């Protein structure tokens, strides 16, 4: 009985080794985990509204988690393969935690930041990919994807003294419009379509990915400053991401 089990184990190990040797270098499923940079640095020379409308969110380095699959068109490729890269889910999270420093640099008295200061997003990304196998088991993936994106901000900023007319305010909620529930979840989620350019350098299962996501989300807002007065409604706001991730290819 023991000899039989030993023979089965040897056969199993041999078959696994053979599968590893014969398996294509163009692996398909992947999981990516890494760091995410949202938008640009705040400028103390701009009002809160001008900063946000310019894609300056005051966000520190955040995190990104992705899971997806590459659908290759060629089954027995050796040097080059191509297909569709579907990132089924991409989750992003950043903290908008640089606004206190902005207030100090701008000389803004009585600055106040409310909310959890969260900038979060969920998207799916789909587009063509071309993969190169220049040597041994090294593979380079180049991809271009379209990314429908849902984004959520929980952030309110105010500073100055309203009695002197020098106060400033910005919120991603719109409570100034009549008969509009600015606090409802559906009215706090913005939507947009972005483009994603990415590259992955991997050897067997482990690799490194770099992606740049560029696009705008249509967000509700309410703001006040002495330059433009009180404004509210919808605004298409640029939301650019630079992502550096470890890639685990299955």
PDB file of C-alpha atoms in Angstrom:
ATOM      1  CA  UNK A   1       0.000   0.000   0.000  1.00  0.00           C
ATOM      2  CA  UNK A   2       2.794   2.380   0.903  1.00  0.00           C
ATOM      3  CA  UNK A   3       4.670   1.536  -2.320  1.00  0.00           C
ATOM      4  CA  UNK A   4       1.526   2.230  -4.350  1.00  0.00           C
ATOM      5  CA  UNK A   5       1.071   5.637  -2.709  1.00  0.00           C
ATOM      6  CA  UNK A   6       4.733   6.459  -3.321  1.00  0.00           C
ATOM      7  CA  UNK A   7       4.418   5.576  -7.004  1.00  0.00           C
ATOM      8  CA  UNK A   8       1.299   7.765  -7.322  1.00  0.00           C
ATOM      9  CA  UNK A   9       3.139  10.661  -5.702  1.00  0.00           C
ATOM     10  CA  UNK A  10       6.094  10.273  -8.059  1.00  0.00           C
ATOM     11  CA  UNK A  11       3.784  10.188 -11.083  1.00  0.00           C
ATOM     12  CA  UNK A  12       1.928  13.290  -9.860  1.00  0.00           C
ATOM     13  CA  UNK A  13       5.154  15.235  -9.344  1.00  0.00           C
ATOM     14  CA  UNK A  14       6.436  14.187 -12.744  1.00  0.00           C
ATOM     15  CA  UNK A  15       3.222  15.266 -14.454  1.00  0.00           C
ATOM     16  CA  UNK A  16       3.302  18.653 -12.678  1.00  0.00           C
ATOM     17  CA  UNK A  17       6.905  19.180 -13.747  1.00  0.00           C
ATOM     18  CA  UNK A  18       6.032  18.276 -17.332  1.00  0.00           C
ATOM     19  CA  UNK A  19       3.088  20.702 -17.276  1.00  0.00           C
ATOM     20  CA  UNK A  20       5.340  23.484 -15.965  1.00  0.00           C
ATOM     21  CA  UNK A  21       7.830  22.843 -18.758  1.00  0.00           C
ATOM     22  CA  UNK A  22       5.205  22.713 -21.524  1.00  0.00           C
ATOM     23  CA  UNK A  23       3.044  25.595 -20.303  1.00  0.00           C
ATOM     24  CA  UNK A  24       3.023  28.651 -22.544  1.00  0.00           C
ATOM     25  CA  UNK A  25       4.843  31.747 -21.285  1.00  0.00           C
ATOM     26  CA  UNK A  26       1.752  33.738 -22.273  1.00  0.00           C
ATOM     27  CA  UNK A  27      -0.147  33.256 -19.035  1.00  0.00           C
ATOM     28  CA  UNK A  28      -3.689  34.600 -18.847  1.00  0.00           C
ATOM     29  CA  UNK A  29      -5.146  35.321 -15.404  1.00  0.00           C
ATOM     30  CA  UNK A  30      -3.606  37.992 -13.184  1.00  0.00           C
ATOM     31  CA  UNK A  31      -3.837  39.760  -9.843  1.00  0.00           C
ATOM     32  CA  UNK A  32      -2.171  43.165  -9.385  1.00  0.00           C
ATOM     33  CA  UNK A  33      -1.548  45.020  -6.139  1.00  0.00           C
ATOM     34  CA  UNK A  34       0.311  48.267  -5.681  1.00  0.00           C
ATOM     35  CA  UNK A  35       0.433  52.023  -5.225  1.00  0.00           C
ATOM     36  CA  UNK A  36      -1.720  54.699  -6.805  1.00  0.00           C
ATOM     37  CA  UNK A  37      -1.100  58.427  -7.250  1.00  0.00           C
ATOM     38  CA  UNK A  38      -4.234  60.508  -7.899  1.00  0.00           C
ATOM     39  CA  UNK A  39      -4.036  63.900  -9.619  1.00  0.00           C
ATOM     40  CA  UNK A  40      -1.473  66.652  -9.128  1.00  0.00           C
ATOM     41  CA  UNK A  41      -0.161  68.607  -6.149  1.00  0.00           C
ATOM     42  CA  UNK A  42      -2.227  71.433  -4.683  1.00  0.00           C
ATOM     43  CA  UNK A  43      -1.272  75.000  -5.574  1.00  0.00           C
ATOM     44  CA  UNK A  44      -1.652  77.650  -2.821  1.00  0.00           C
ATOM     45  CA  UNK A  45      -2.106  80.249  -5.591  1.00  0.00           C
ATOM     46  CA  UNK A  46      -5.385  78.622  -6.666  1.00  0.00           C
ATOM     47  CA  UNK A  47      -8.719  78.597  -4.871  1.00  0.00           C
ATOM     48  CA  UNK A  48     -10.054  75.236  -3.618  1.00  0.00           C
ATOM     49  CA  UNK A  49     -12.446  75.105  -6.574  1.00  0.00           C
ATOM     50  CA  UNK A  50      -9.668  75.936  -9.074  1.00  0.00           C
ATOM     51  CA  UNK A  51      -7.469  73.212  -7.611  1.00  0.00           C
ATOM     52  CA  UNK A  52     -10.193  70.560  -7.827  1.00  0.00           C
ATOM     53  CA  UNK A  53     -11.292  71.598 -11.317  1.00  0.00           C
ATOM     54  CA  UNK A  54      -7.647  71.296 -12.406  1.00  0.00           C
ATOM     55  CA  UNK A  55      -7.372  67.745 -11.048  1.00  0.00           C
ATOM     56  CA  UNK A  56      -5.437  68.765  -7.937  1.00  0.00           C
ATOM     57  CA  UNK A  57      -7.025  66.680  -5.188  1.00  0.00           C
ATOM     58  CA  UNK A  58      -4.463  66.982  -2.410  1.00  0.00           C
ATOM     59  CA  UNK A  59      -4.302  63.201  -2.253  1.00  0.00           C
ATOM     60  CA  UNK A  60      -1.436  61.218  -0.806  1.00  0.00           C
ATOM     61  CA  UNK A  61      -0.157  57.954  -2.226  1.00  0.00           C
ATOM     62  CA  UNK A  62      -2.942  55.373  -2.173  1.00  0.00           C
ATOM     63  CA  UNK A  63      -3.528  51.768  -3.130  1.00  0.00           C
ATOM     64  CA  UNK A  64      -4.856  49.809  -6.081  1.00  0.00           C
ATOM     65  CA  UNK A  65      -6.079  46.215  -6.389  1.00  0.00           C
ATOM     66  CA  UNK A  66      -6.943  44.601  -9.719  1.00  0.00           C
ATOM     67  CA  UNK A  67      -8.029  41.215 -11.017  1.00  0.00           C
ATOM     68  CA  UNK A  68      -8.340  40.321 -14.673  1.00  0.00           C
ATOM     69  CA  UNK A  69      -7.747  37.988 -17.590  1.00  0.00           C
ATOM     70  CA  UNK A  70      -5.979  38.157 -20.951  1.00  0.00           C
ATOM     71  CA  UNK A  71      -7.830  36.447 -23.796  1.00  0.00           C
ATOM     72  CA  UNK A  72      -5.104  35.546 -26.288  1.00  0.00           C
ATOM     73  CA  UNK A  73      -6.063  34.931 -29.917  1.00  0.00           C
ATOM     74  CA  UNK A  74      -3.117  32.628 -30.737  1.00  0.00           C
ATOM     75  CA  UNK A  75      -2.916  29.280 -28.962  1.00  0.00           C
ATOM     76  CA  UNK A  76       0.618  28.155 -29.825  1.00  0.00           C
ATOM     77  CA  UNK A  77       2.477  31.462 -30.022  1.00  0.00           C
ATOM     78  CA  UNK A  78       6.176  31.537 -29.186  1.00  0.00           C
ATOM     79  CA  UNK A  79       7.585  35.058 -29.695  1.00  0.00           C
ATOM     80  CA  UNK A  80       4.530  37.338 -30.048  1.00  0.00           C
ATOM     81  CA  UNK A  81       0.919  37.013 -28.995  1.00  0.00           C
ATOM     82  CA  UNK A  82      -2.031  39.381 -28.939  1.00  0.00           C
ATOM     83  CA  UNK A  83      -5.581  39.516 -27.657  1.00  0.00           C
ATOM     84  CA  UNK A  84      -7.900  41.367 -25.282  1.00  0.00           C
ATOM     85  CA  UNK A  85      -6.942  42.366 -21.741  1.00  0.00           C
ATOM     86  CA  UNK A  86      -9.998  42.597 -19.482  1.00  0.00           C
ATOM     87  CA  UNK A  87      -9.290  43.987 -16.032  1.00  0.00           C
ATOM     88  CA  UNK A  88     -12.548  42.756 -14.559  1.00  0.00           C
ATOM     89  CA  UNK A  89     -12.312  44.942 -11.465  1.00  0.00           C
ATOM     90  CA  UNK A  90      -9.930  47.739 -10.501  1.00  0.00           C
ATOM     91  CA  UNK A  91     -10.279  49.298  -7.039  1.00  0.00           C
ATOM     92  CA  UNK A  92      -8.489  52.519  -6.032  1.00  0.00           C
ATOM     93  CA  UNK A  93      -8.234  54.308  -2.700  1.00  0.00           C
ATOM     94  CA  UNK A  94      -6.538  57.557  -1.689  1.00  0.00           C
ATOM     95  CA  UNK A  95      -6.672  59.878   1.300  1.00  0.00           C
ATOM     96  CA  UNK A  96      -7.085  63.601   0.517  1.00  0.00           C
ATOM     97  CA  UNK A  97      -4.854  64.526   3.443  1.00  0.00           C
ATOM     98  CA  UNK A  98      -2.786  67.450   2.109  1.00  0.00           C
ATOM     99  CA  UNK A  99      -5.363  70.225   2.534  1.00  0.00           C
ATOM    100  CA  UNK A 100      -4.111  71.339   5.939  1.00  0.00           C
ATOM    101  CA  UNK A 101      -0.706  72.048   4.368  1.00  0.00           C
ATOM    102  CA  UNK A 102      -2.478  73.873   1.528  1.00  0.00           C
ATOM    103  CA  UNK A 103      -4.260  76.135   4.023  1.00  0.00           C
ATOM    104  CA  UNK A 104      -0.989  76.989   5.772  1.00  0.00           C
ATOM    105  CA  UNK A 105       0.800  77.728   2.479  1.00  0.00           C
ATOM    106  CA  UNK A 106      -2.137  79.859   1.280  1.00  0.00           C
ATOM    107  CA  UNK A 107      -2.246  81.820   4.533  1.00  0.00           C
ATOM    108  CA  UNK A 108      -5.876  80.779   5.010  1.00  0.00           C
ATOM    109  CA  UNK A 109      -7.202  81.385   8.543  1.00  0.00           C
ATOM    110  CA  UNK A 110      -9.653  79.069  10.248  1.00  0.00           C
ATOM    111  CA  UNK A 111      -9.305  76.314   7.649  1.00  0.00           C
ATOM    112  CA  UNK A 112     -11.581  73.363   8.268  1.00  0.00           C
ATOM    113  CA  UNK A 113     -11.674  69.979   6.529  1.00  0.00           C
ATOM    114  CA  UNK A 114     -14.726  67.796   7.055  1.00  0.00           C
ATOM    115  CA  UNK A 115     -15.599  64.247   6.006  1.00  0.00           C
ATOM    116  CA  UNK A 116     -13.437  61.146   5.831  1.00  0.00           C
ATOM    117  CA  UNK A 117     -11.259  62.744   3.099  1.00  0.00           C
ATOM    118  CA  UNK A 118     -11.633  59.593   0.989  1.00  0.00           C
ATOM    119  CA  UNK A 119     -11.202  59.433  -2.779  1.00  0.00           C
ATOM    120  CA  UNK A 120     -12.209  55.973  -3.999  1.00  0.00           C
ATOM    121  CA  UNK A 121     -12.929  54.488  -7.407  1.00  0.00           C
ATOM    122  CA  UNK A 122     -14.112  51.267  -9.003  1.00  0.00           C
ATOM    123  CA  UNK A 123     -13.715  50.546 -12.693  1.00  0.00           C
ATOM    124  CA  UNK A 124     -13.500  47.831 -15.289  1.00  0.00           C
ATOM    125  CA  UNK A 125     -10.980  48.073 -18.137  1.00  0.00           C
ATOM    126  CA  UNK A 126     -11.054  46.392 -21.534  1.00  0.00           C
ATOM    127  CA  UNK A 127      -8.843  46.718 -24.591  1.00  0.00           C
ATOM    128  CA  UNK A 128      -6.190  45.202 -26.861  1.00  0.00           C
ATOM    129  CA  UNK A 129      -2.899  43.811 -25.617  1.00  0.00           C
ATOM    130  CA  UNK A 130       0.229  42.660 -27.408  1.00  0.00           C
ATOM    131  CA  UNK A 131       2.767  40.459 -25.633  1.00  0.00           C
ATOM    132  CA  UNK A 132       6.411  39.847 -26.526  1.00  0.00           C
ATOM    133  CA  UNK A 133       8.627  36.977 -25.417  1.00  0.00           C
ATOM    134  CA  UNK A 134      12.129  38.304 -26.240  1.00  0.00           C
ATOM    135  CA  UNK A 135      14.088  35.684 -24.285  1.00  0.00           C
ATOM    136  CA  UNK A 136      13.564  32.604 -22.128  1.00  0.00           C
ATOM    137  CA  UNK A 137      10.437  33.109 -19.965  1.00  0.00           C
ATOM    138  CA  UNK A 138      10.502  36.909 -19.978  1.00  0.00           C
ATOM    139  CA  UNK A 139       7.283  38.506 -21.298  1.00  0.00           C
ATOM    140  CA  UNK A 140       6.445  42.166 -21.958  1.00  0.00           C
ATOM    141  CA  UNK A 141       2.762  43.154 -22.193  1.00  0.00           C
ATOM    142  CA  UNK A 142       1.664  46.431 -23.801  1.00  0.00           C
ATOM    143  CA  UNK A 143      -2.018  47.354 -23.396  1.00  0.00           C
ATOM    144  CA  UNK A 144      -4.542  50.070 -24.173  1.00  0.00           C
ATOM    145  CA  UNK A 145      -7.888  49.900 -22.387  1.00  0.00           C
ATOM    146  CA  UNK A 146     -11.132  51.839 -22.064  1.00  0.00           C
ATOM    147  CA  UNK A 147     -12.172  52.198 -18.423  1.00  0.00           C
ATOM    148  CA  UNK A 148     -15.737  53.111 -17.357  1.00  0.00           C
ATOM    149  CA  UNK A 149     -15.245  54.443 -13.827  1.00  0.00           C
ATOM    150  CA  UNK A 150     -17.339  55.177 -10.742  1.00  0.00           C
ATOM    151  CA  UNK A 151     -15.687  57.582  -8.282  1.00  0.00           C
ATOM    152  CA  UNK A 152     -16.646  58.672  -4.776  1.00  0.00           C
ATOM    153  CA  UNK A 153     -15.330  61.662  -2.808  1.00  0.00           C
ATOM    154  CA  UNK A 154     -16.087  62.374   0.858  1.00  0.00           C
ATOM    155  CA  UNK A 155     -14.511  65.772   1.401  1.00  0.00           C
ATOM    156  CA  UNK A 156     -15.506  69.324   2.388  1.00  0.00           C
ATOM    157  CA  UNK A 157     -13.128  72.268   2.751  1.00  0.00           C
ATOM    158  CA  UNK A 158     -13.695  75.768   4.083  1.00  0.00           C
ATOM    159  CA  UNK A 159     -11.503  78.644   5.252  1.00  0.00           C
ATOM    160  CA  UNK A 160     -11.591  82.388   5.860  1.00  0.00           C
ATOM    161  CA  UNK A 161     -14.166  84.599   7.529  1.00  0.00           C
ATOM    162  CA  UNK A 162     -17.608  84.931   5.958  1.00  0.00           C
ATOM    163  CA  UNK A 163     -18.125  88.237   7.782  1.00  0.00           C
ATOM    164  CA  UNK A 164     -15.334  89.828   5.734  1.00  0.00           C
ATOM    165  CA  UNK A 165     -16.260  88.166   2.446  1.00  0.00           C
ATOM    166  CA  UNK A 166     -12.906  86.359   2.245  1.00  0.00           C
ATOM    167  CA  UNK A 167     -14.249  82.896   2.954  1.00  0.00           C
ATOM    168  CA  UNK A 168     -13.861  79.963   0.554  1.00  0.00           C
ATOM    169  CA  UNK A 169     -15.672  76.678   0.403  1.00  0.00           C
ATOM    170  CA  UNK A 170     -15.747  73.483  -1.660  1.00  0.00           C
ATOM    171  CA  UNK A 171     -17.766  70.282  -1.342  1.00  0.00           C
ATOM    172  CA  UNK A 172     -18.456  67.277  -3.563  1.00  0.00           C
ATOM    173  CA  UNK A 173     -22.096  67.445  -2.447  1.00  0.00           C
ATOM    174  CA  UNK A 174     -24.639  69.827  -3.947  1.00  0.00           C
ATOM    175  CA  UNK A 175     -27.016  71.100  -1.274  1.00  0.00           C
ATOM    176  CA  UNK A 176     -27.640  74.495  -2.894  1.00  0.00           C
ATOM    177  CA  UNK A 177     -29.974  73.274  -5.630  1.00  0.00           C
ATOM    178  CA  UNK A 178     -33.676  73.216  -4.772  1.00  0.00           C
ATOM    179  CA  UNK A 179     -35.442  69.848  -4.700  1.00  0.00           C
ATOM    180  CA  UNK A 180     -32.113  68.003  -4.955  1.00  0.00           C
ATOM    181  CA  UNK A 181     -30.889  65.540  -2.334  1.00  0.00           C
ATOM    182  CA  UNK A 182     -27.175  66.228  -2.320  1.00  0.00           C
ATOM    183  CA  UNK A 183     -26.504  63.714   0.464  1.00  0.00           C
ATOM    184  CA  UNK A 184     -27.984  60.667  -1.292  1.00  0.00           C
ATOM    185  CA  UNK A 185     -25.480  58.022  -2.314  1.00  0.00           C
ATOM    186  CA  UNK A 186     -26.412  58.098  -6.008  1.00  0.00           C
ATOM    187  CA  UNK A 187     -25.831  61.868  -6.154  1.00  0.00           C
ATOM    188  CA  UNK A 188     -22.435  61.566  -4.485  1.00  0.00           C
ATOM    189  CA  UNK A 189     -21.074  59.058  -6.998  1.00  0.00           C
ATOM    190  CA  UNK A 190     -19.542  60.475 -10.168  1.00  0.00           C
ATOM    191  CA  UNK A 191     -19.097  58.633 -13.454  1.00  0.00           C
ATOM    192  CA  UNK A 192     -16.719  58.957 -16.368  1.00  0.00           C
ATOM    193  CA  UNK A 193     -14.876  57.017 -19.049  1.00  0.00           C
ATOM    194  CA  UNK A 194     -11.076  56.987 -18.930  1.00  0.00           C
ATOM    195  CA  UNK A 195      -8.286  55.536 -21.044  1.00  0.00           C
ATOM    196  CA  UNK A 196      -5.563  53.298 -19.656  1.00  0.00           C
ATOM    197  CA  UNK A 197      -2.058  52.816 -21.078  1.00  0.00           C
ATOM    198  CA  UNK A 198      -0.036  50.109 -19.383  1.00  0.00           C
ATOM    199  CA  UNK A 199       3.030  47.914 -19.530  1.00  0.00           C
ATOM    200  CA  UNK A 200       3.874  44.756 -17.597  1.00  0.00           C
ATOM    201  CA  UNK A 201       7.293  43.149 -17.408  1.00  0.00           C
ATOM    202  CA  UNK A 202       7.044  39.625 -16.025  1.00  0.00           C
ATOM    203  CA  UNK A 203       8.964  36.387 -15.732  1.00  0.00           C
ATOM    204  CA  UNK A 204       6.739  33.352 -15.230  1.00  0.00           C
ATOM    205  CA  UNK A 205       4.281  34.304 -12.457  1.00  0.00           C
ATOM    206  CA  UNK A 206       5.898  37.462 -11.030  1.00  0.00           C
ATOM    207  CA  UNK A 207       6.077  40.856 -12.699  1.00  0.00           C
ATOM    208  CA  UNK A 208       5.877  44.624 -12.389  1.00  0.00           C
ATOM    209  CA  UNK A 209       3.135  46.760 -13.975  1.00  0.00           C
ATOM    210  CA  UNK A 210       2.992  50.487 -14.697  1.00  0.00           C
ATOM    211  CA  UNK A 211      -0.302  52.075 -15.794  1.00  0.00           C
ATOM    212  CA  UNK A 212      -1.447  55.636 -16.521  1.00  0.00           C
ATOM    213  CA  UNK A 213      -5.204  56.258 -16.388  1.00  0.00           C
ATOM    214  CA  UNK A 214      -6.511  59.510 -17.847  1.00  0.00           C
ATOM    215  CA  UNK A 215     -10.098  60.761 -17.953  1.00  0.00           C
ATOM    216  CA  UNK A 216     -12.807  62.919 -16.385  1.00  0.00           C
ATOM    217  CA  UNK A 217     -15.677  62.167 -14.010  1.00  0.00           C
ATOM    218  CA  UNK A 218     -18.907  64.169 -13.954  1.00  0.00           C
ATOM    219  CA  UNK A 219     -19.317  65.145 -10.303  1.00  0.00           C
ATOM    220  CA  UNK A 220     -21.790  67.157  -8.269  1.00  0.00           C
ATOM    221  CA  UNK A 221     -20.255  70.028  -6.333  1.00  0.00           C
ATOM    222  CA  UNK A 222     -20.941  73.224  -4.445  1.00  0.00           C
ATOM    223  CA  UNK A 223     -18.385  76.011  -3.985  1.00  0.00           C
ATOM    224  CA  UNK A 224     -17.866  79.619  -3.021  1.00  0.00           C
ATOM    225  CA  UNK A 225     -14.976  82.064  -3.372  1.00  0.00           C
ATOM    226  CA  UNK A 226     -14.610  85.770  -4.049  1.00  0.00           C
ATOM    227  CA  UNK A 227     -13.442  85.191  -7.641  1.00  0.00           C
ATOM    228  CA  UNK A 228     -16.504  83.353  -8.931  1.00  0.00           C
ATOM    229  CA  UNK A 229     -19.050  83.723  -6.157  1.00  0.00           C
ATOM    230  CA  UNK A 230     -21.397  80.863  -5.292  1.00  0.00           C
ATOM    231  CA  UNK A 231     -21.577  78.054  -7.876  1.00  0.00           C
ATOM    232  CA  UNK A 232     -23.009  74.556  -7.817  1.00  0.00           C
ATOM    233  CA  UNK A 233     -24.157  71.779 -10.120  1.00  0.00           C
ATOM    234  CA  UNK A 234     -22.202  69.279 -12.240  1.00  0.00           C
ATOM    235  CA  UNK A 235     -18.599  69.566 -13.379  1.00  0.00           C
ATOM    236  CA  UNK A 236     -16.387  67.250 -15.445  1.00  0.00           C
ATOM    237  CA  UNK A 237     -13.282  66.960 -13.298  1.00  0.00           C
ATOM    238  CA  UNK A 238     -10.015  65.414 -14.563  1.00  0.00           C
ATOM    239  CA  UNK A 239      -9.001  62.406 -12.476  1.00  0.00           C
ATOM    240  CA  UNK A 240      -5.619  61.048 -13.595  1.00  0.00           C
ATOM    241  CA  UNK A 241      -3.954  58.052 -11.947  1.00  0.00           C
ATOM    242  CA  UNK A 242      -0.406  56.731 -12.048  1.00  0.00           C
ATOM    243  CA  UNK A 243      -0.200  53.154 -10.785  1.00  0.00           C
ATOM    244  CA  UNK A 244       2.811  50.992  -9.915  1.00  0.00           C
ATOM    245  CA  UNK A 245       1.854  47.395  -9.124  1.00  0.00           C
ATOM    246  CA  UNK A 246       3.208  43.938  -8.446  1.00  0.00           C
ATOM    247  CA  UNK A 247       1.676  41.512 -10.935  1.00  0.00           C
ATOM    248  CA  UNK A 248       0.953  37.890 -10.132  1.00  0.00           C
ATOM    249  CA  UNK A 249       0.089  35.985 -13.304  1.00  0.00           C
ATOM    250  CA  UNK A 250      -1.799  32.718 -12.899  1.00  0.00           C
TER     251      UNK A 250
END
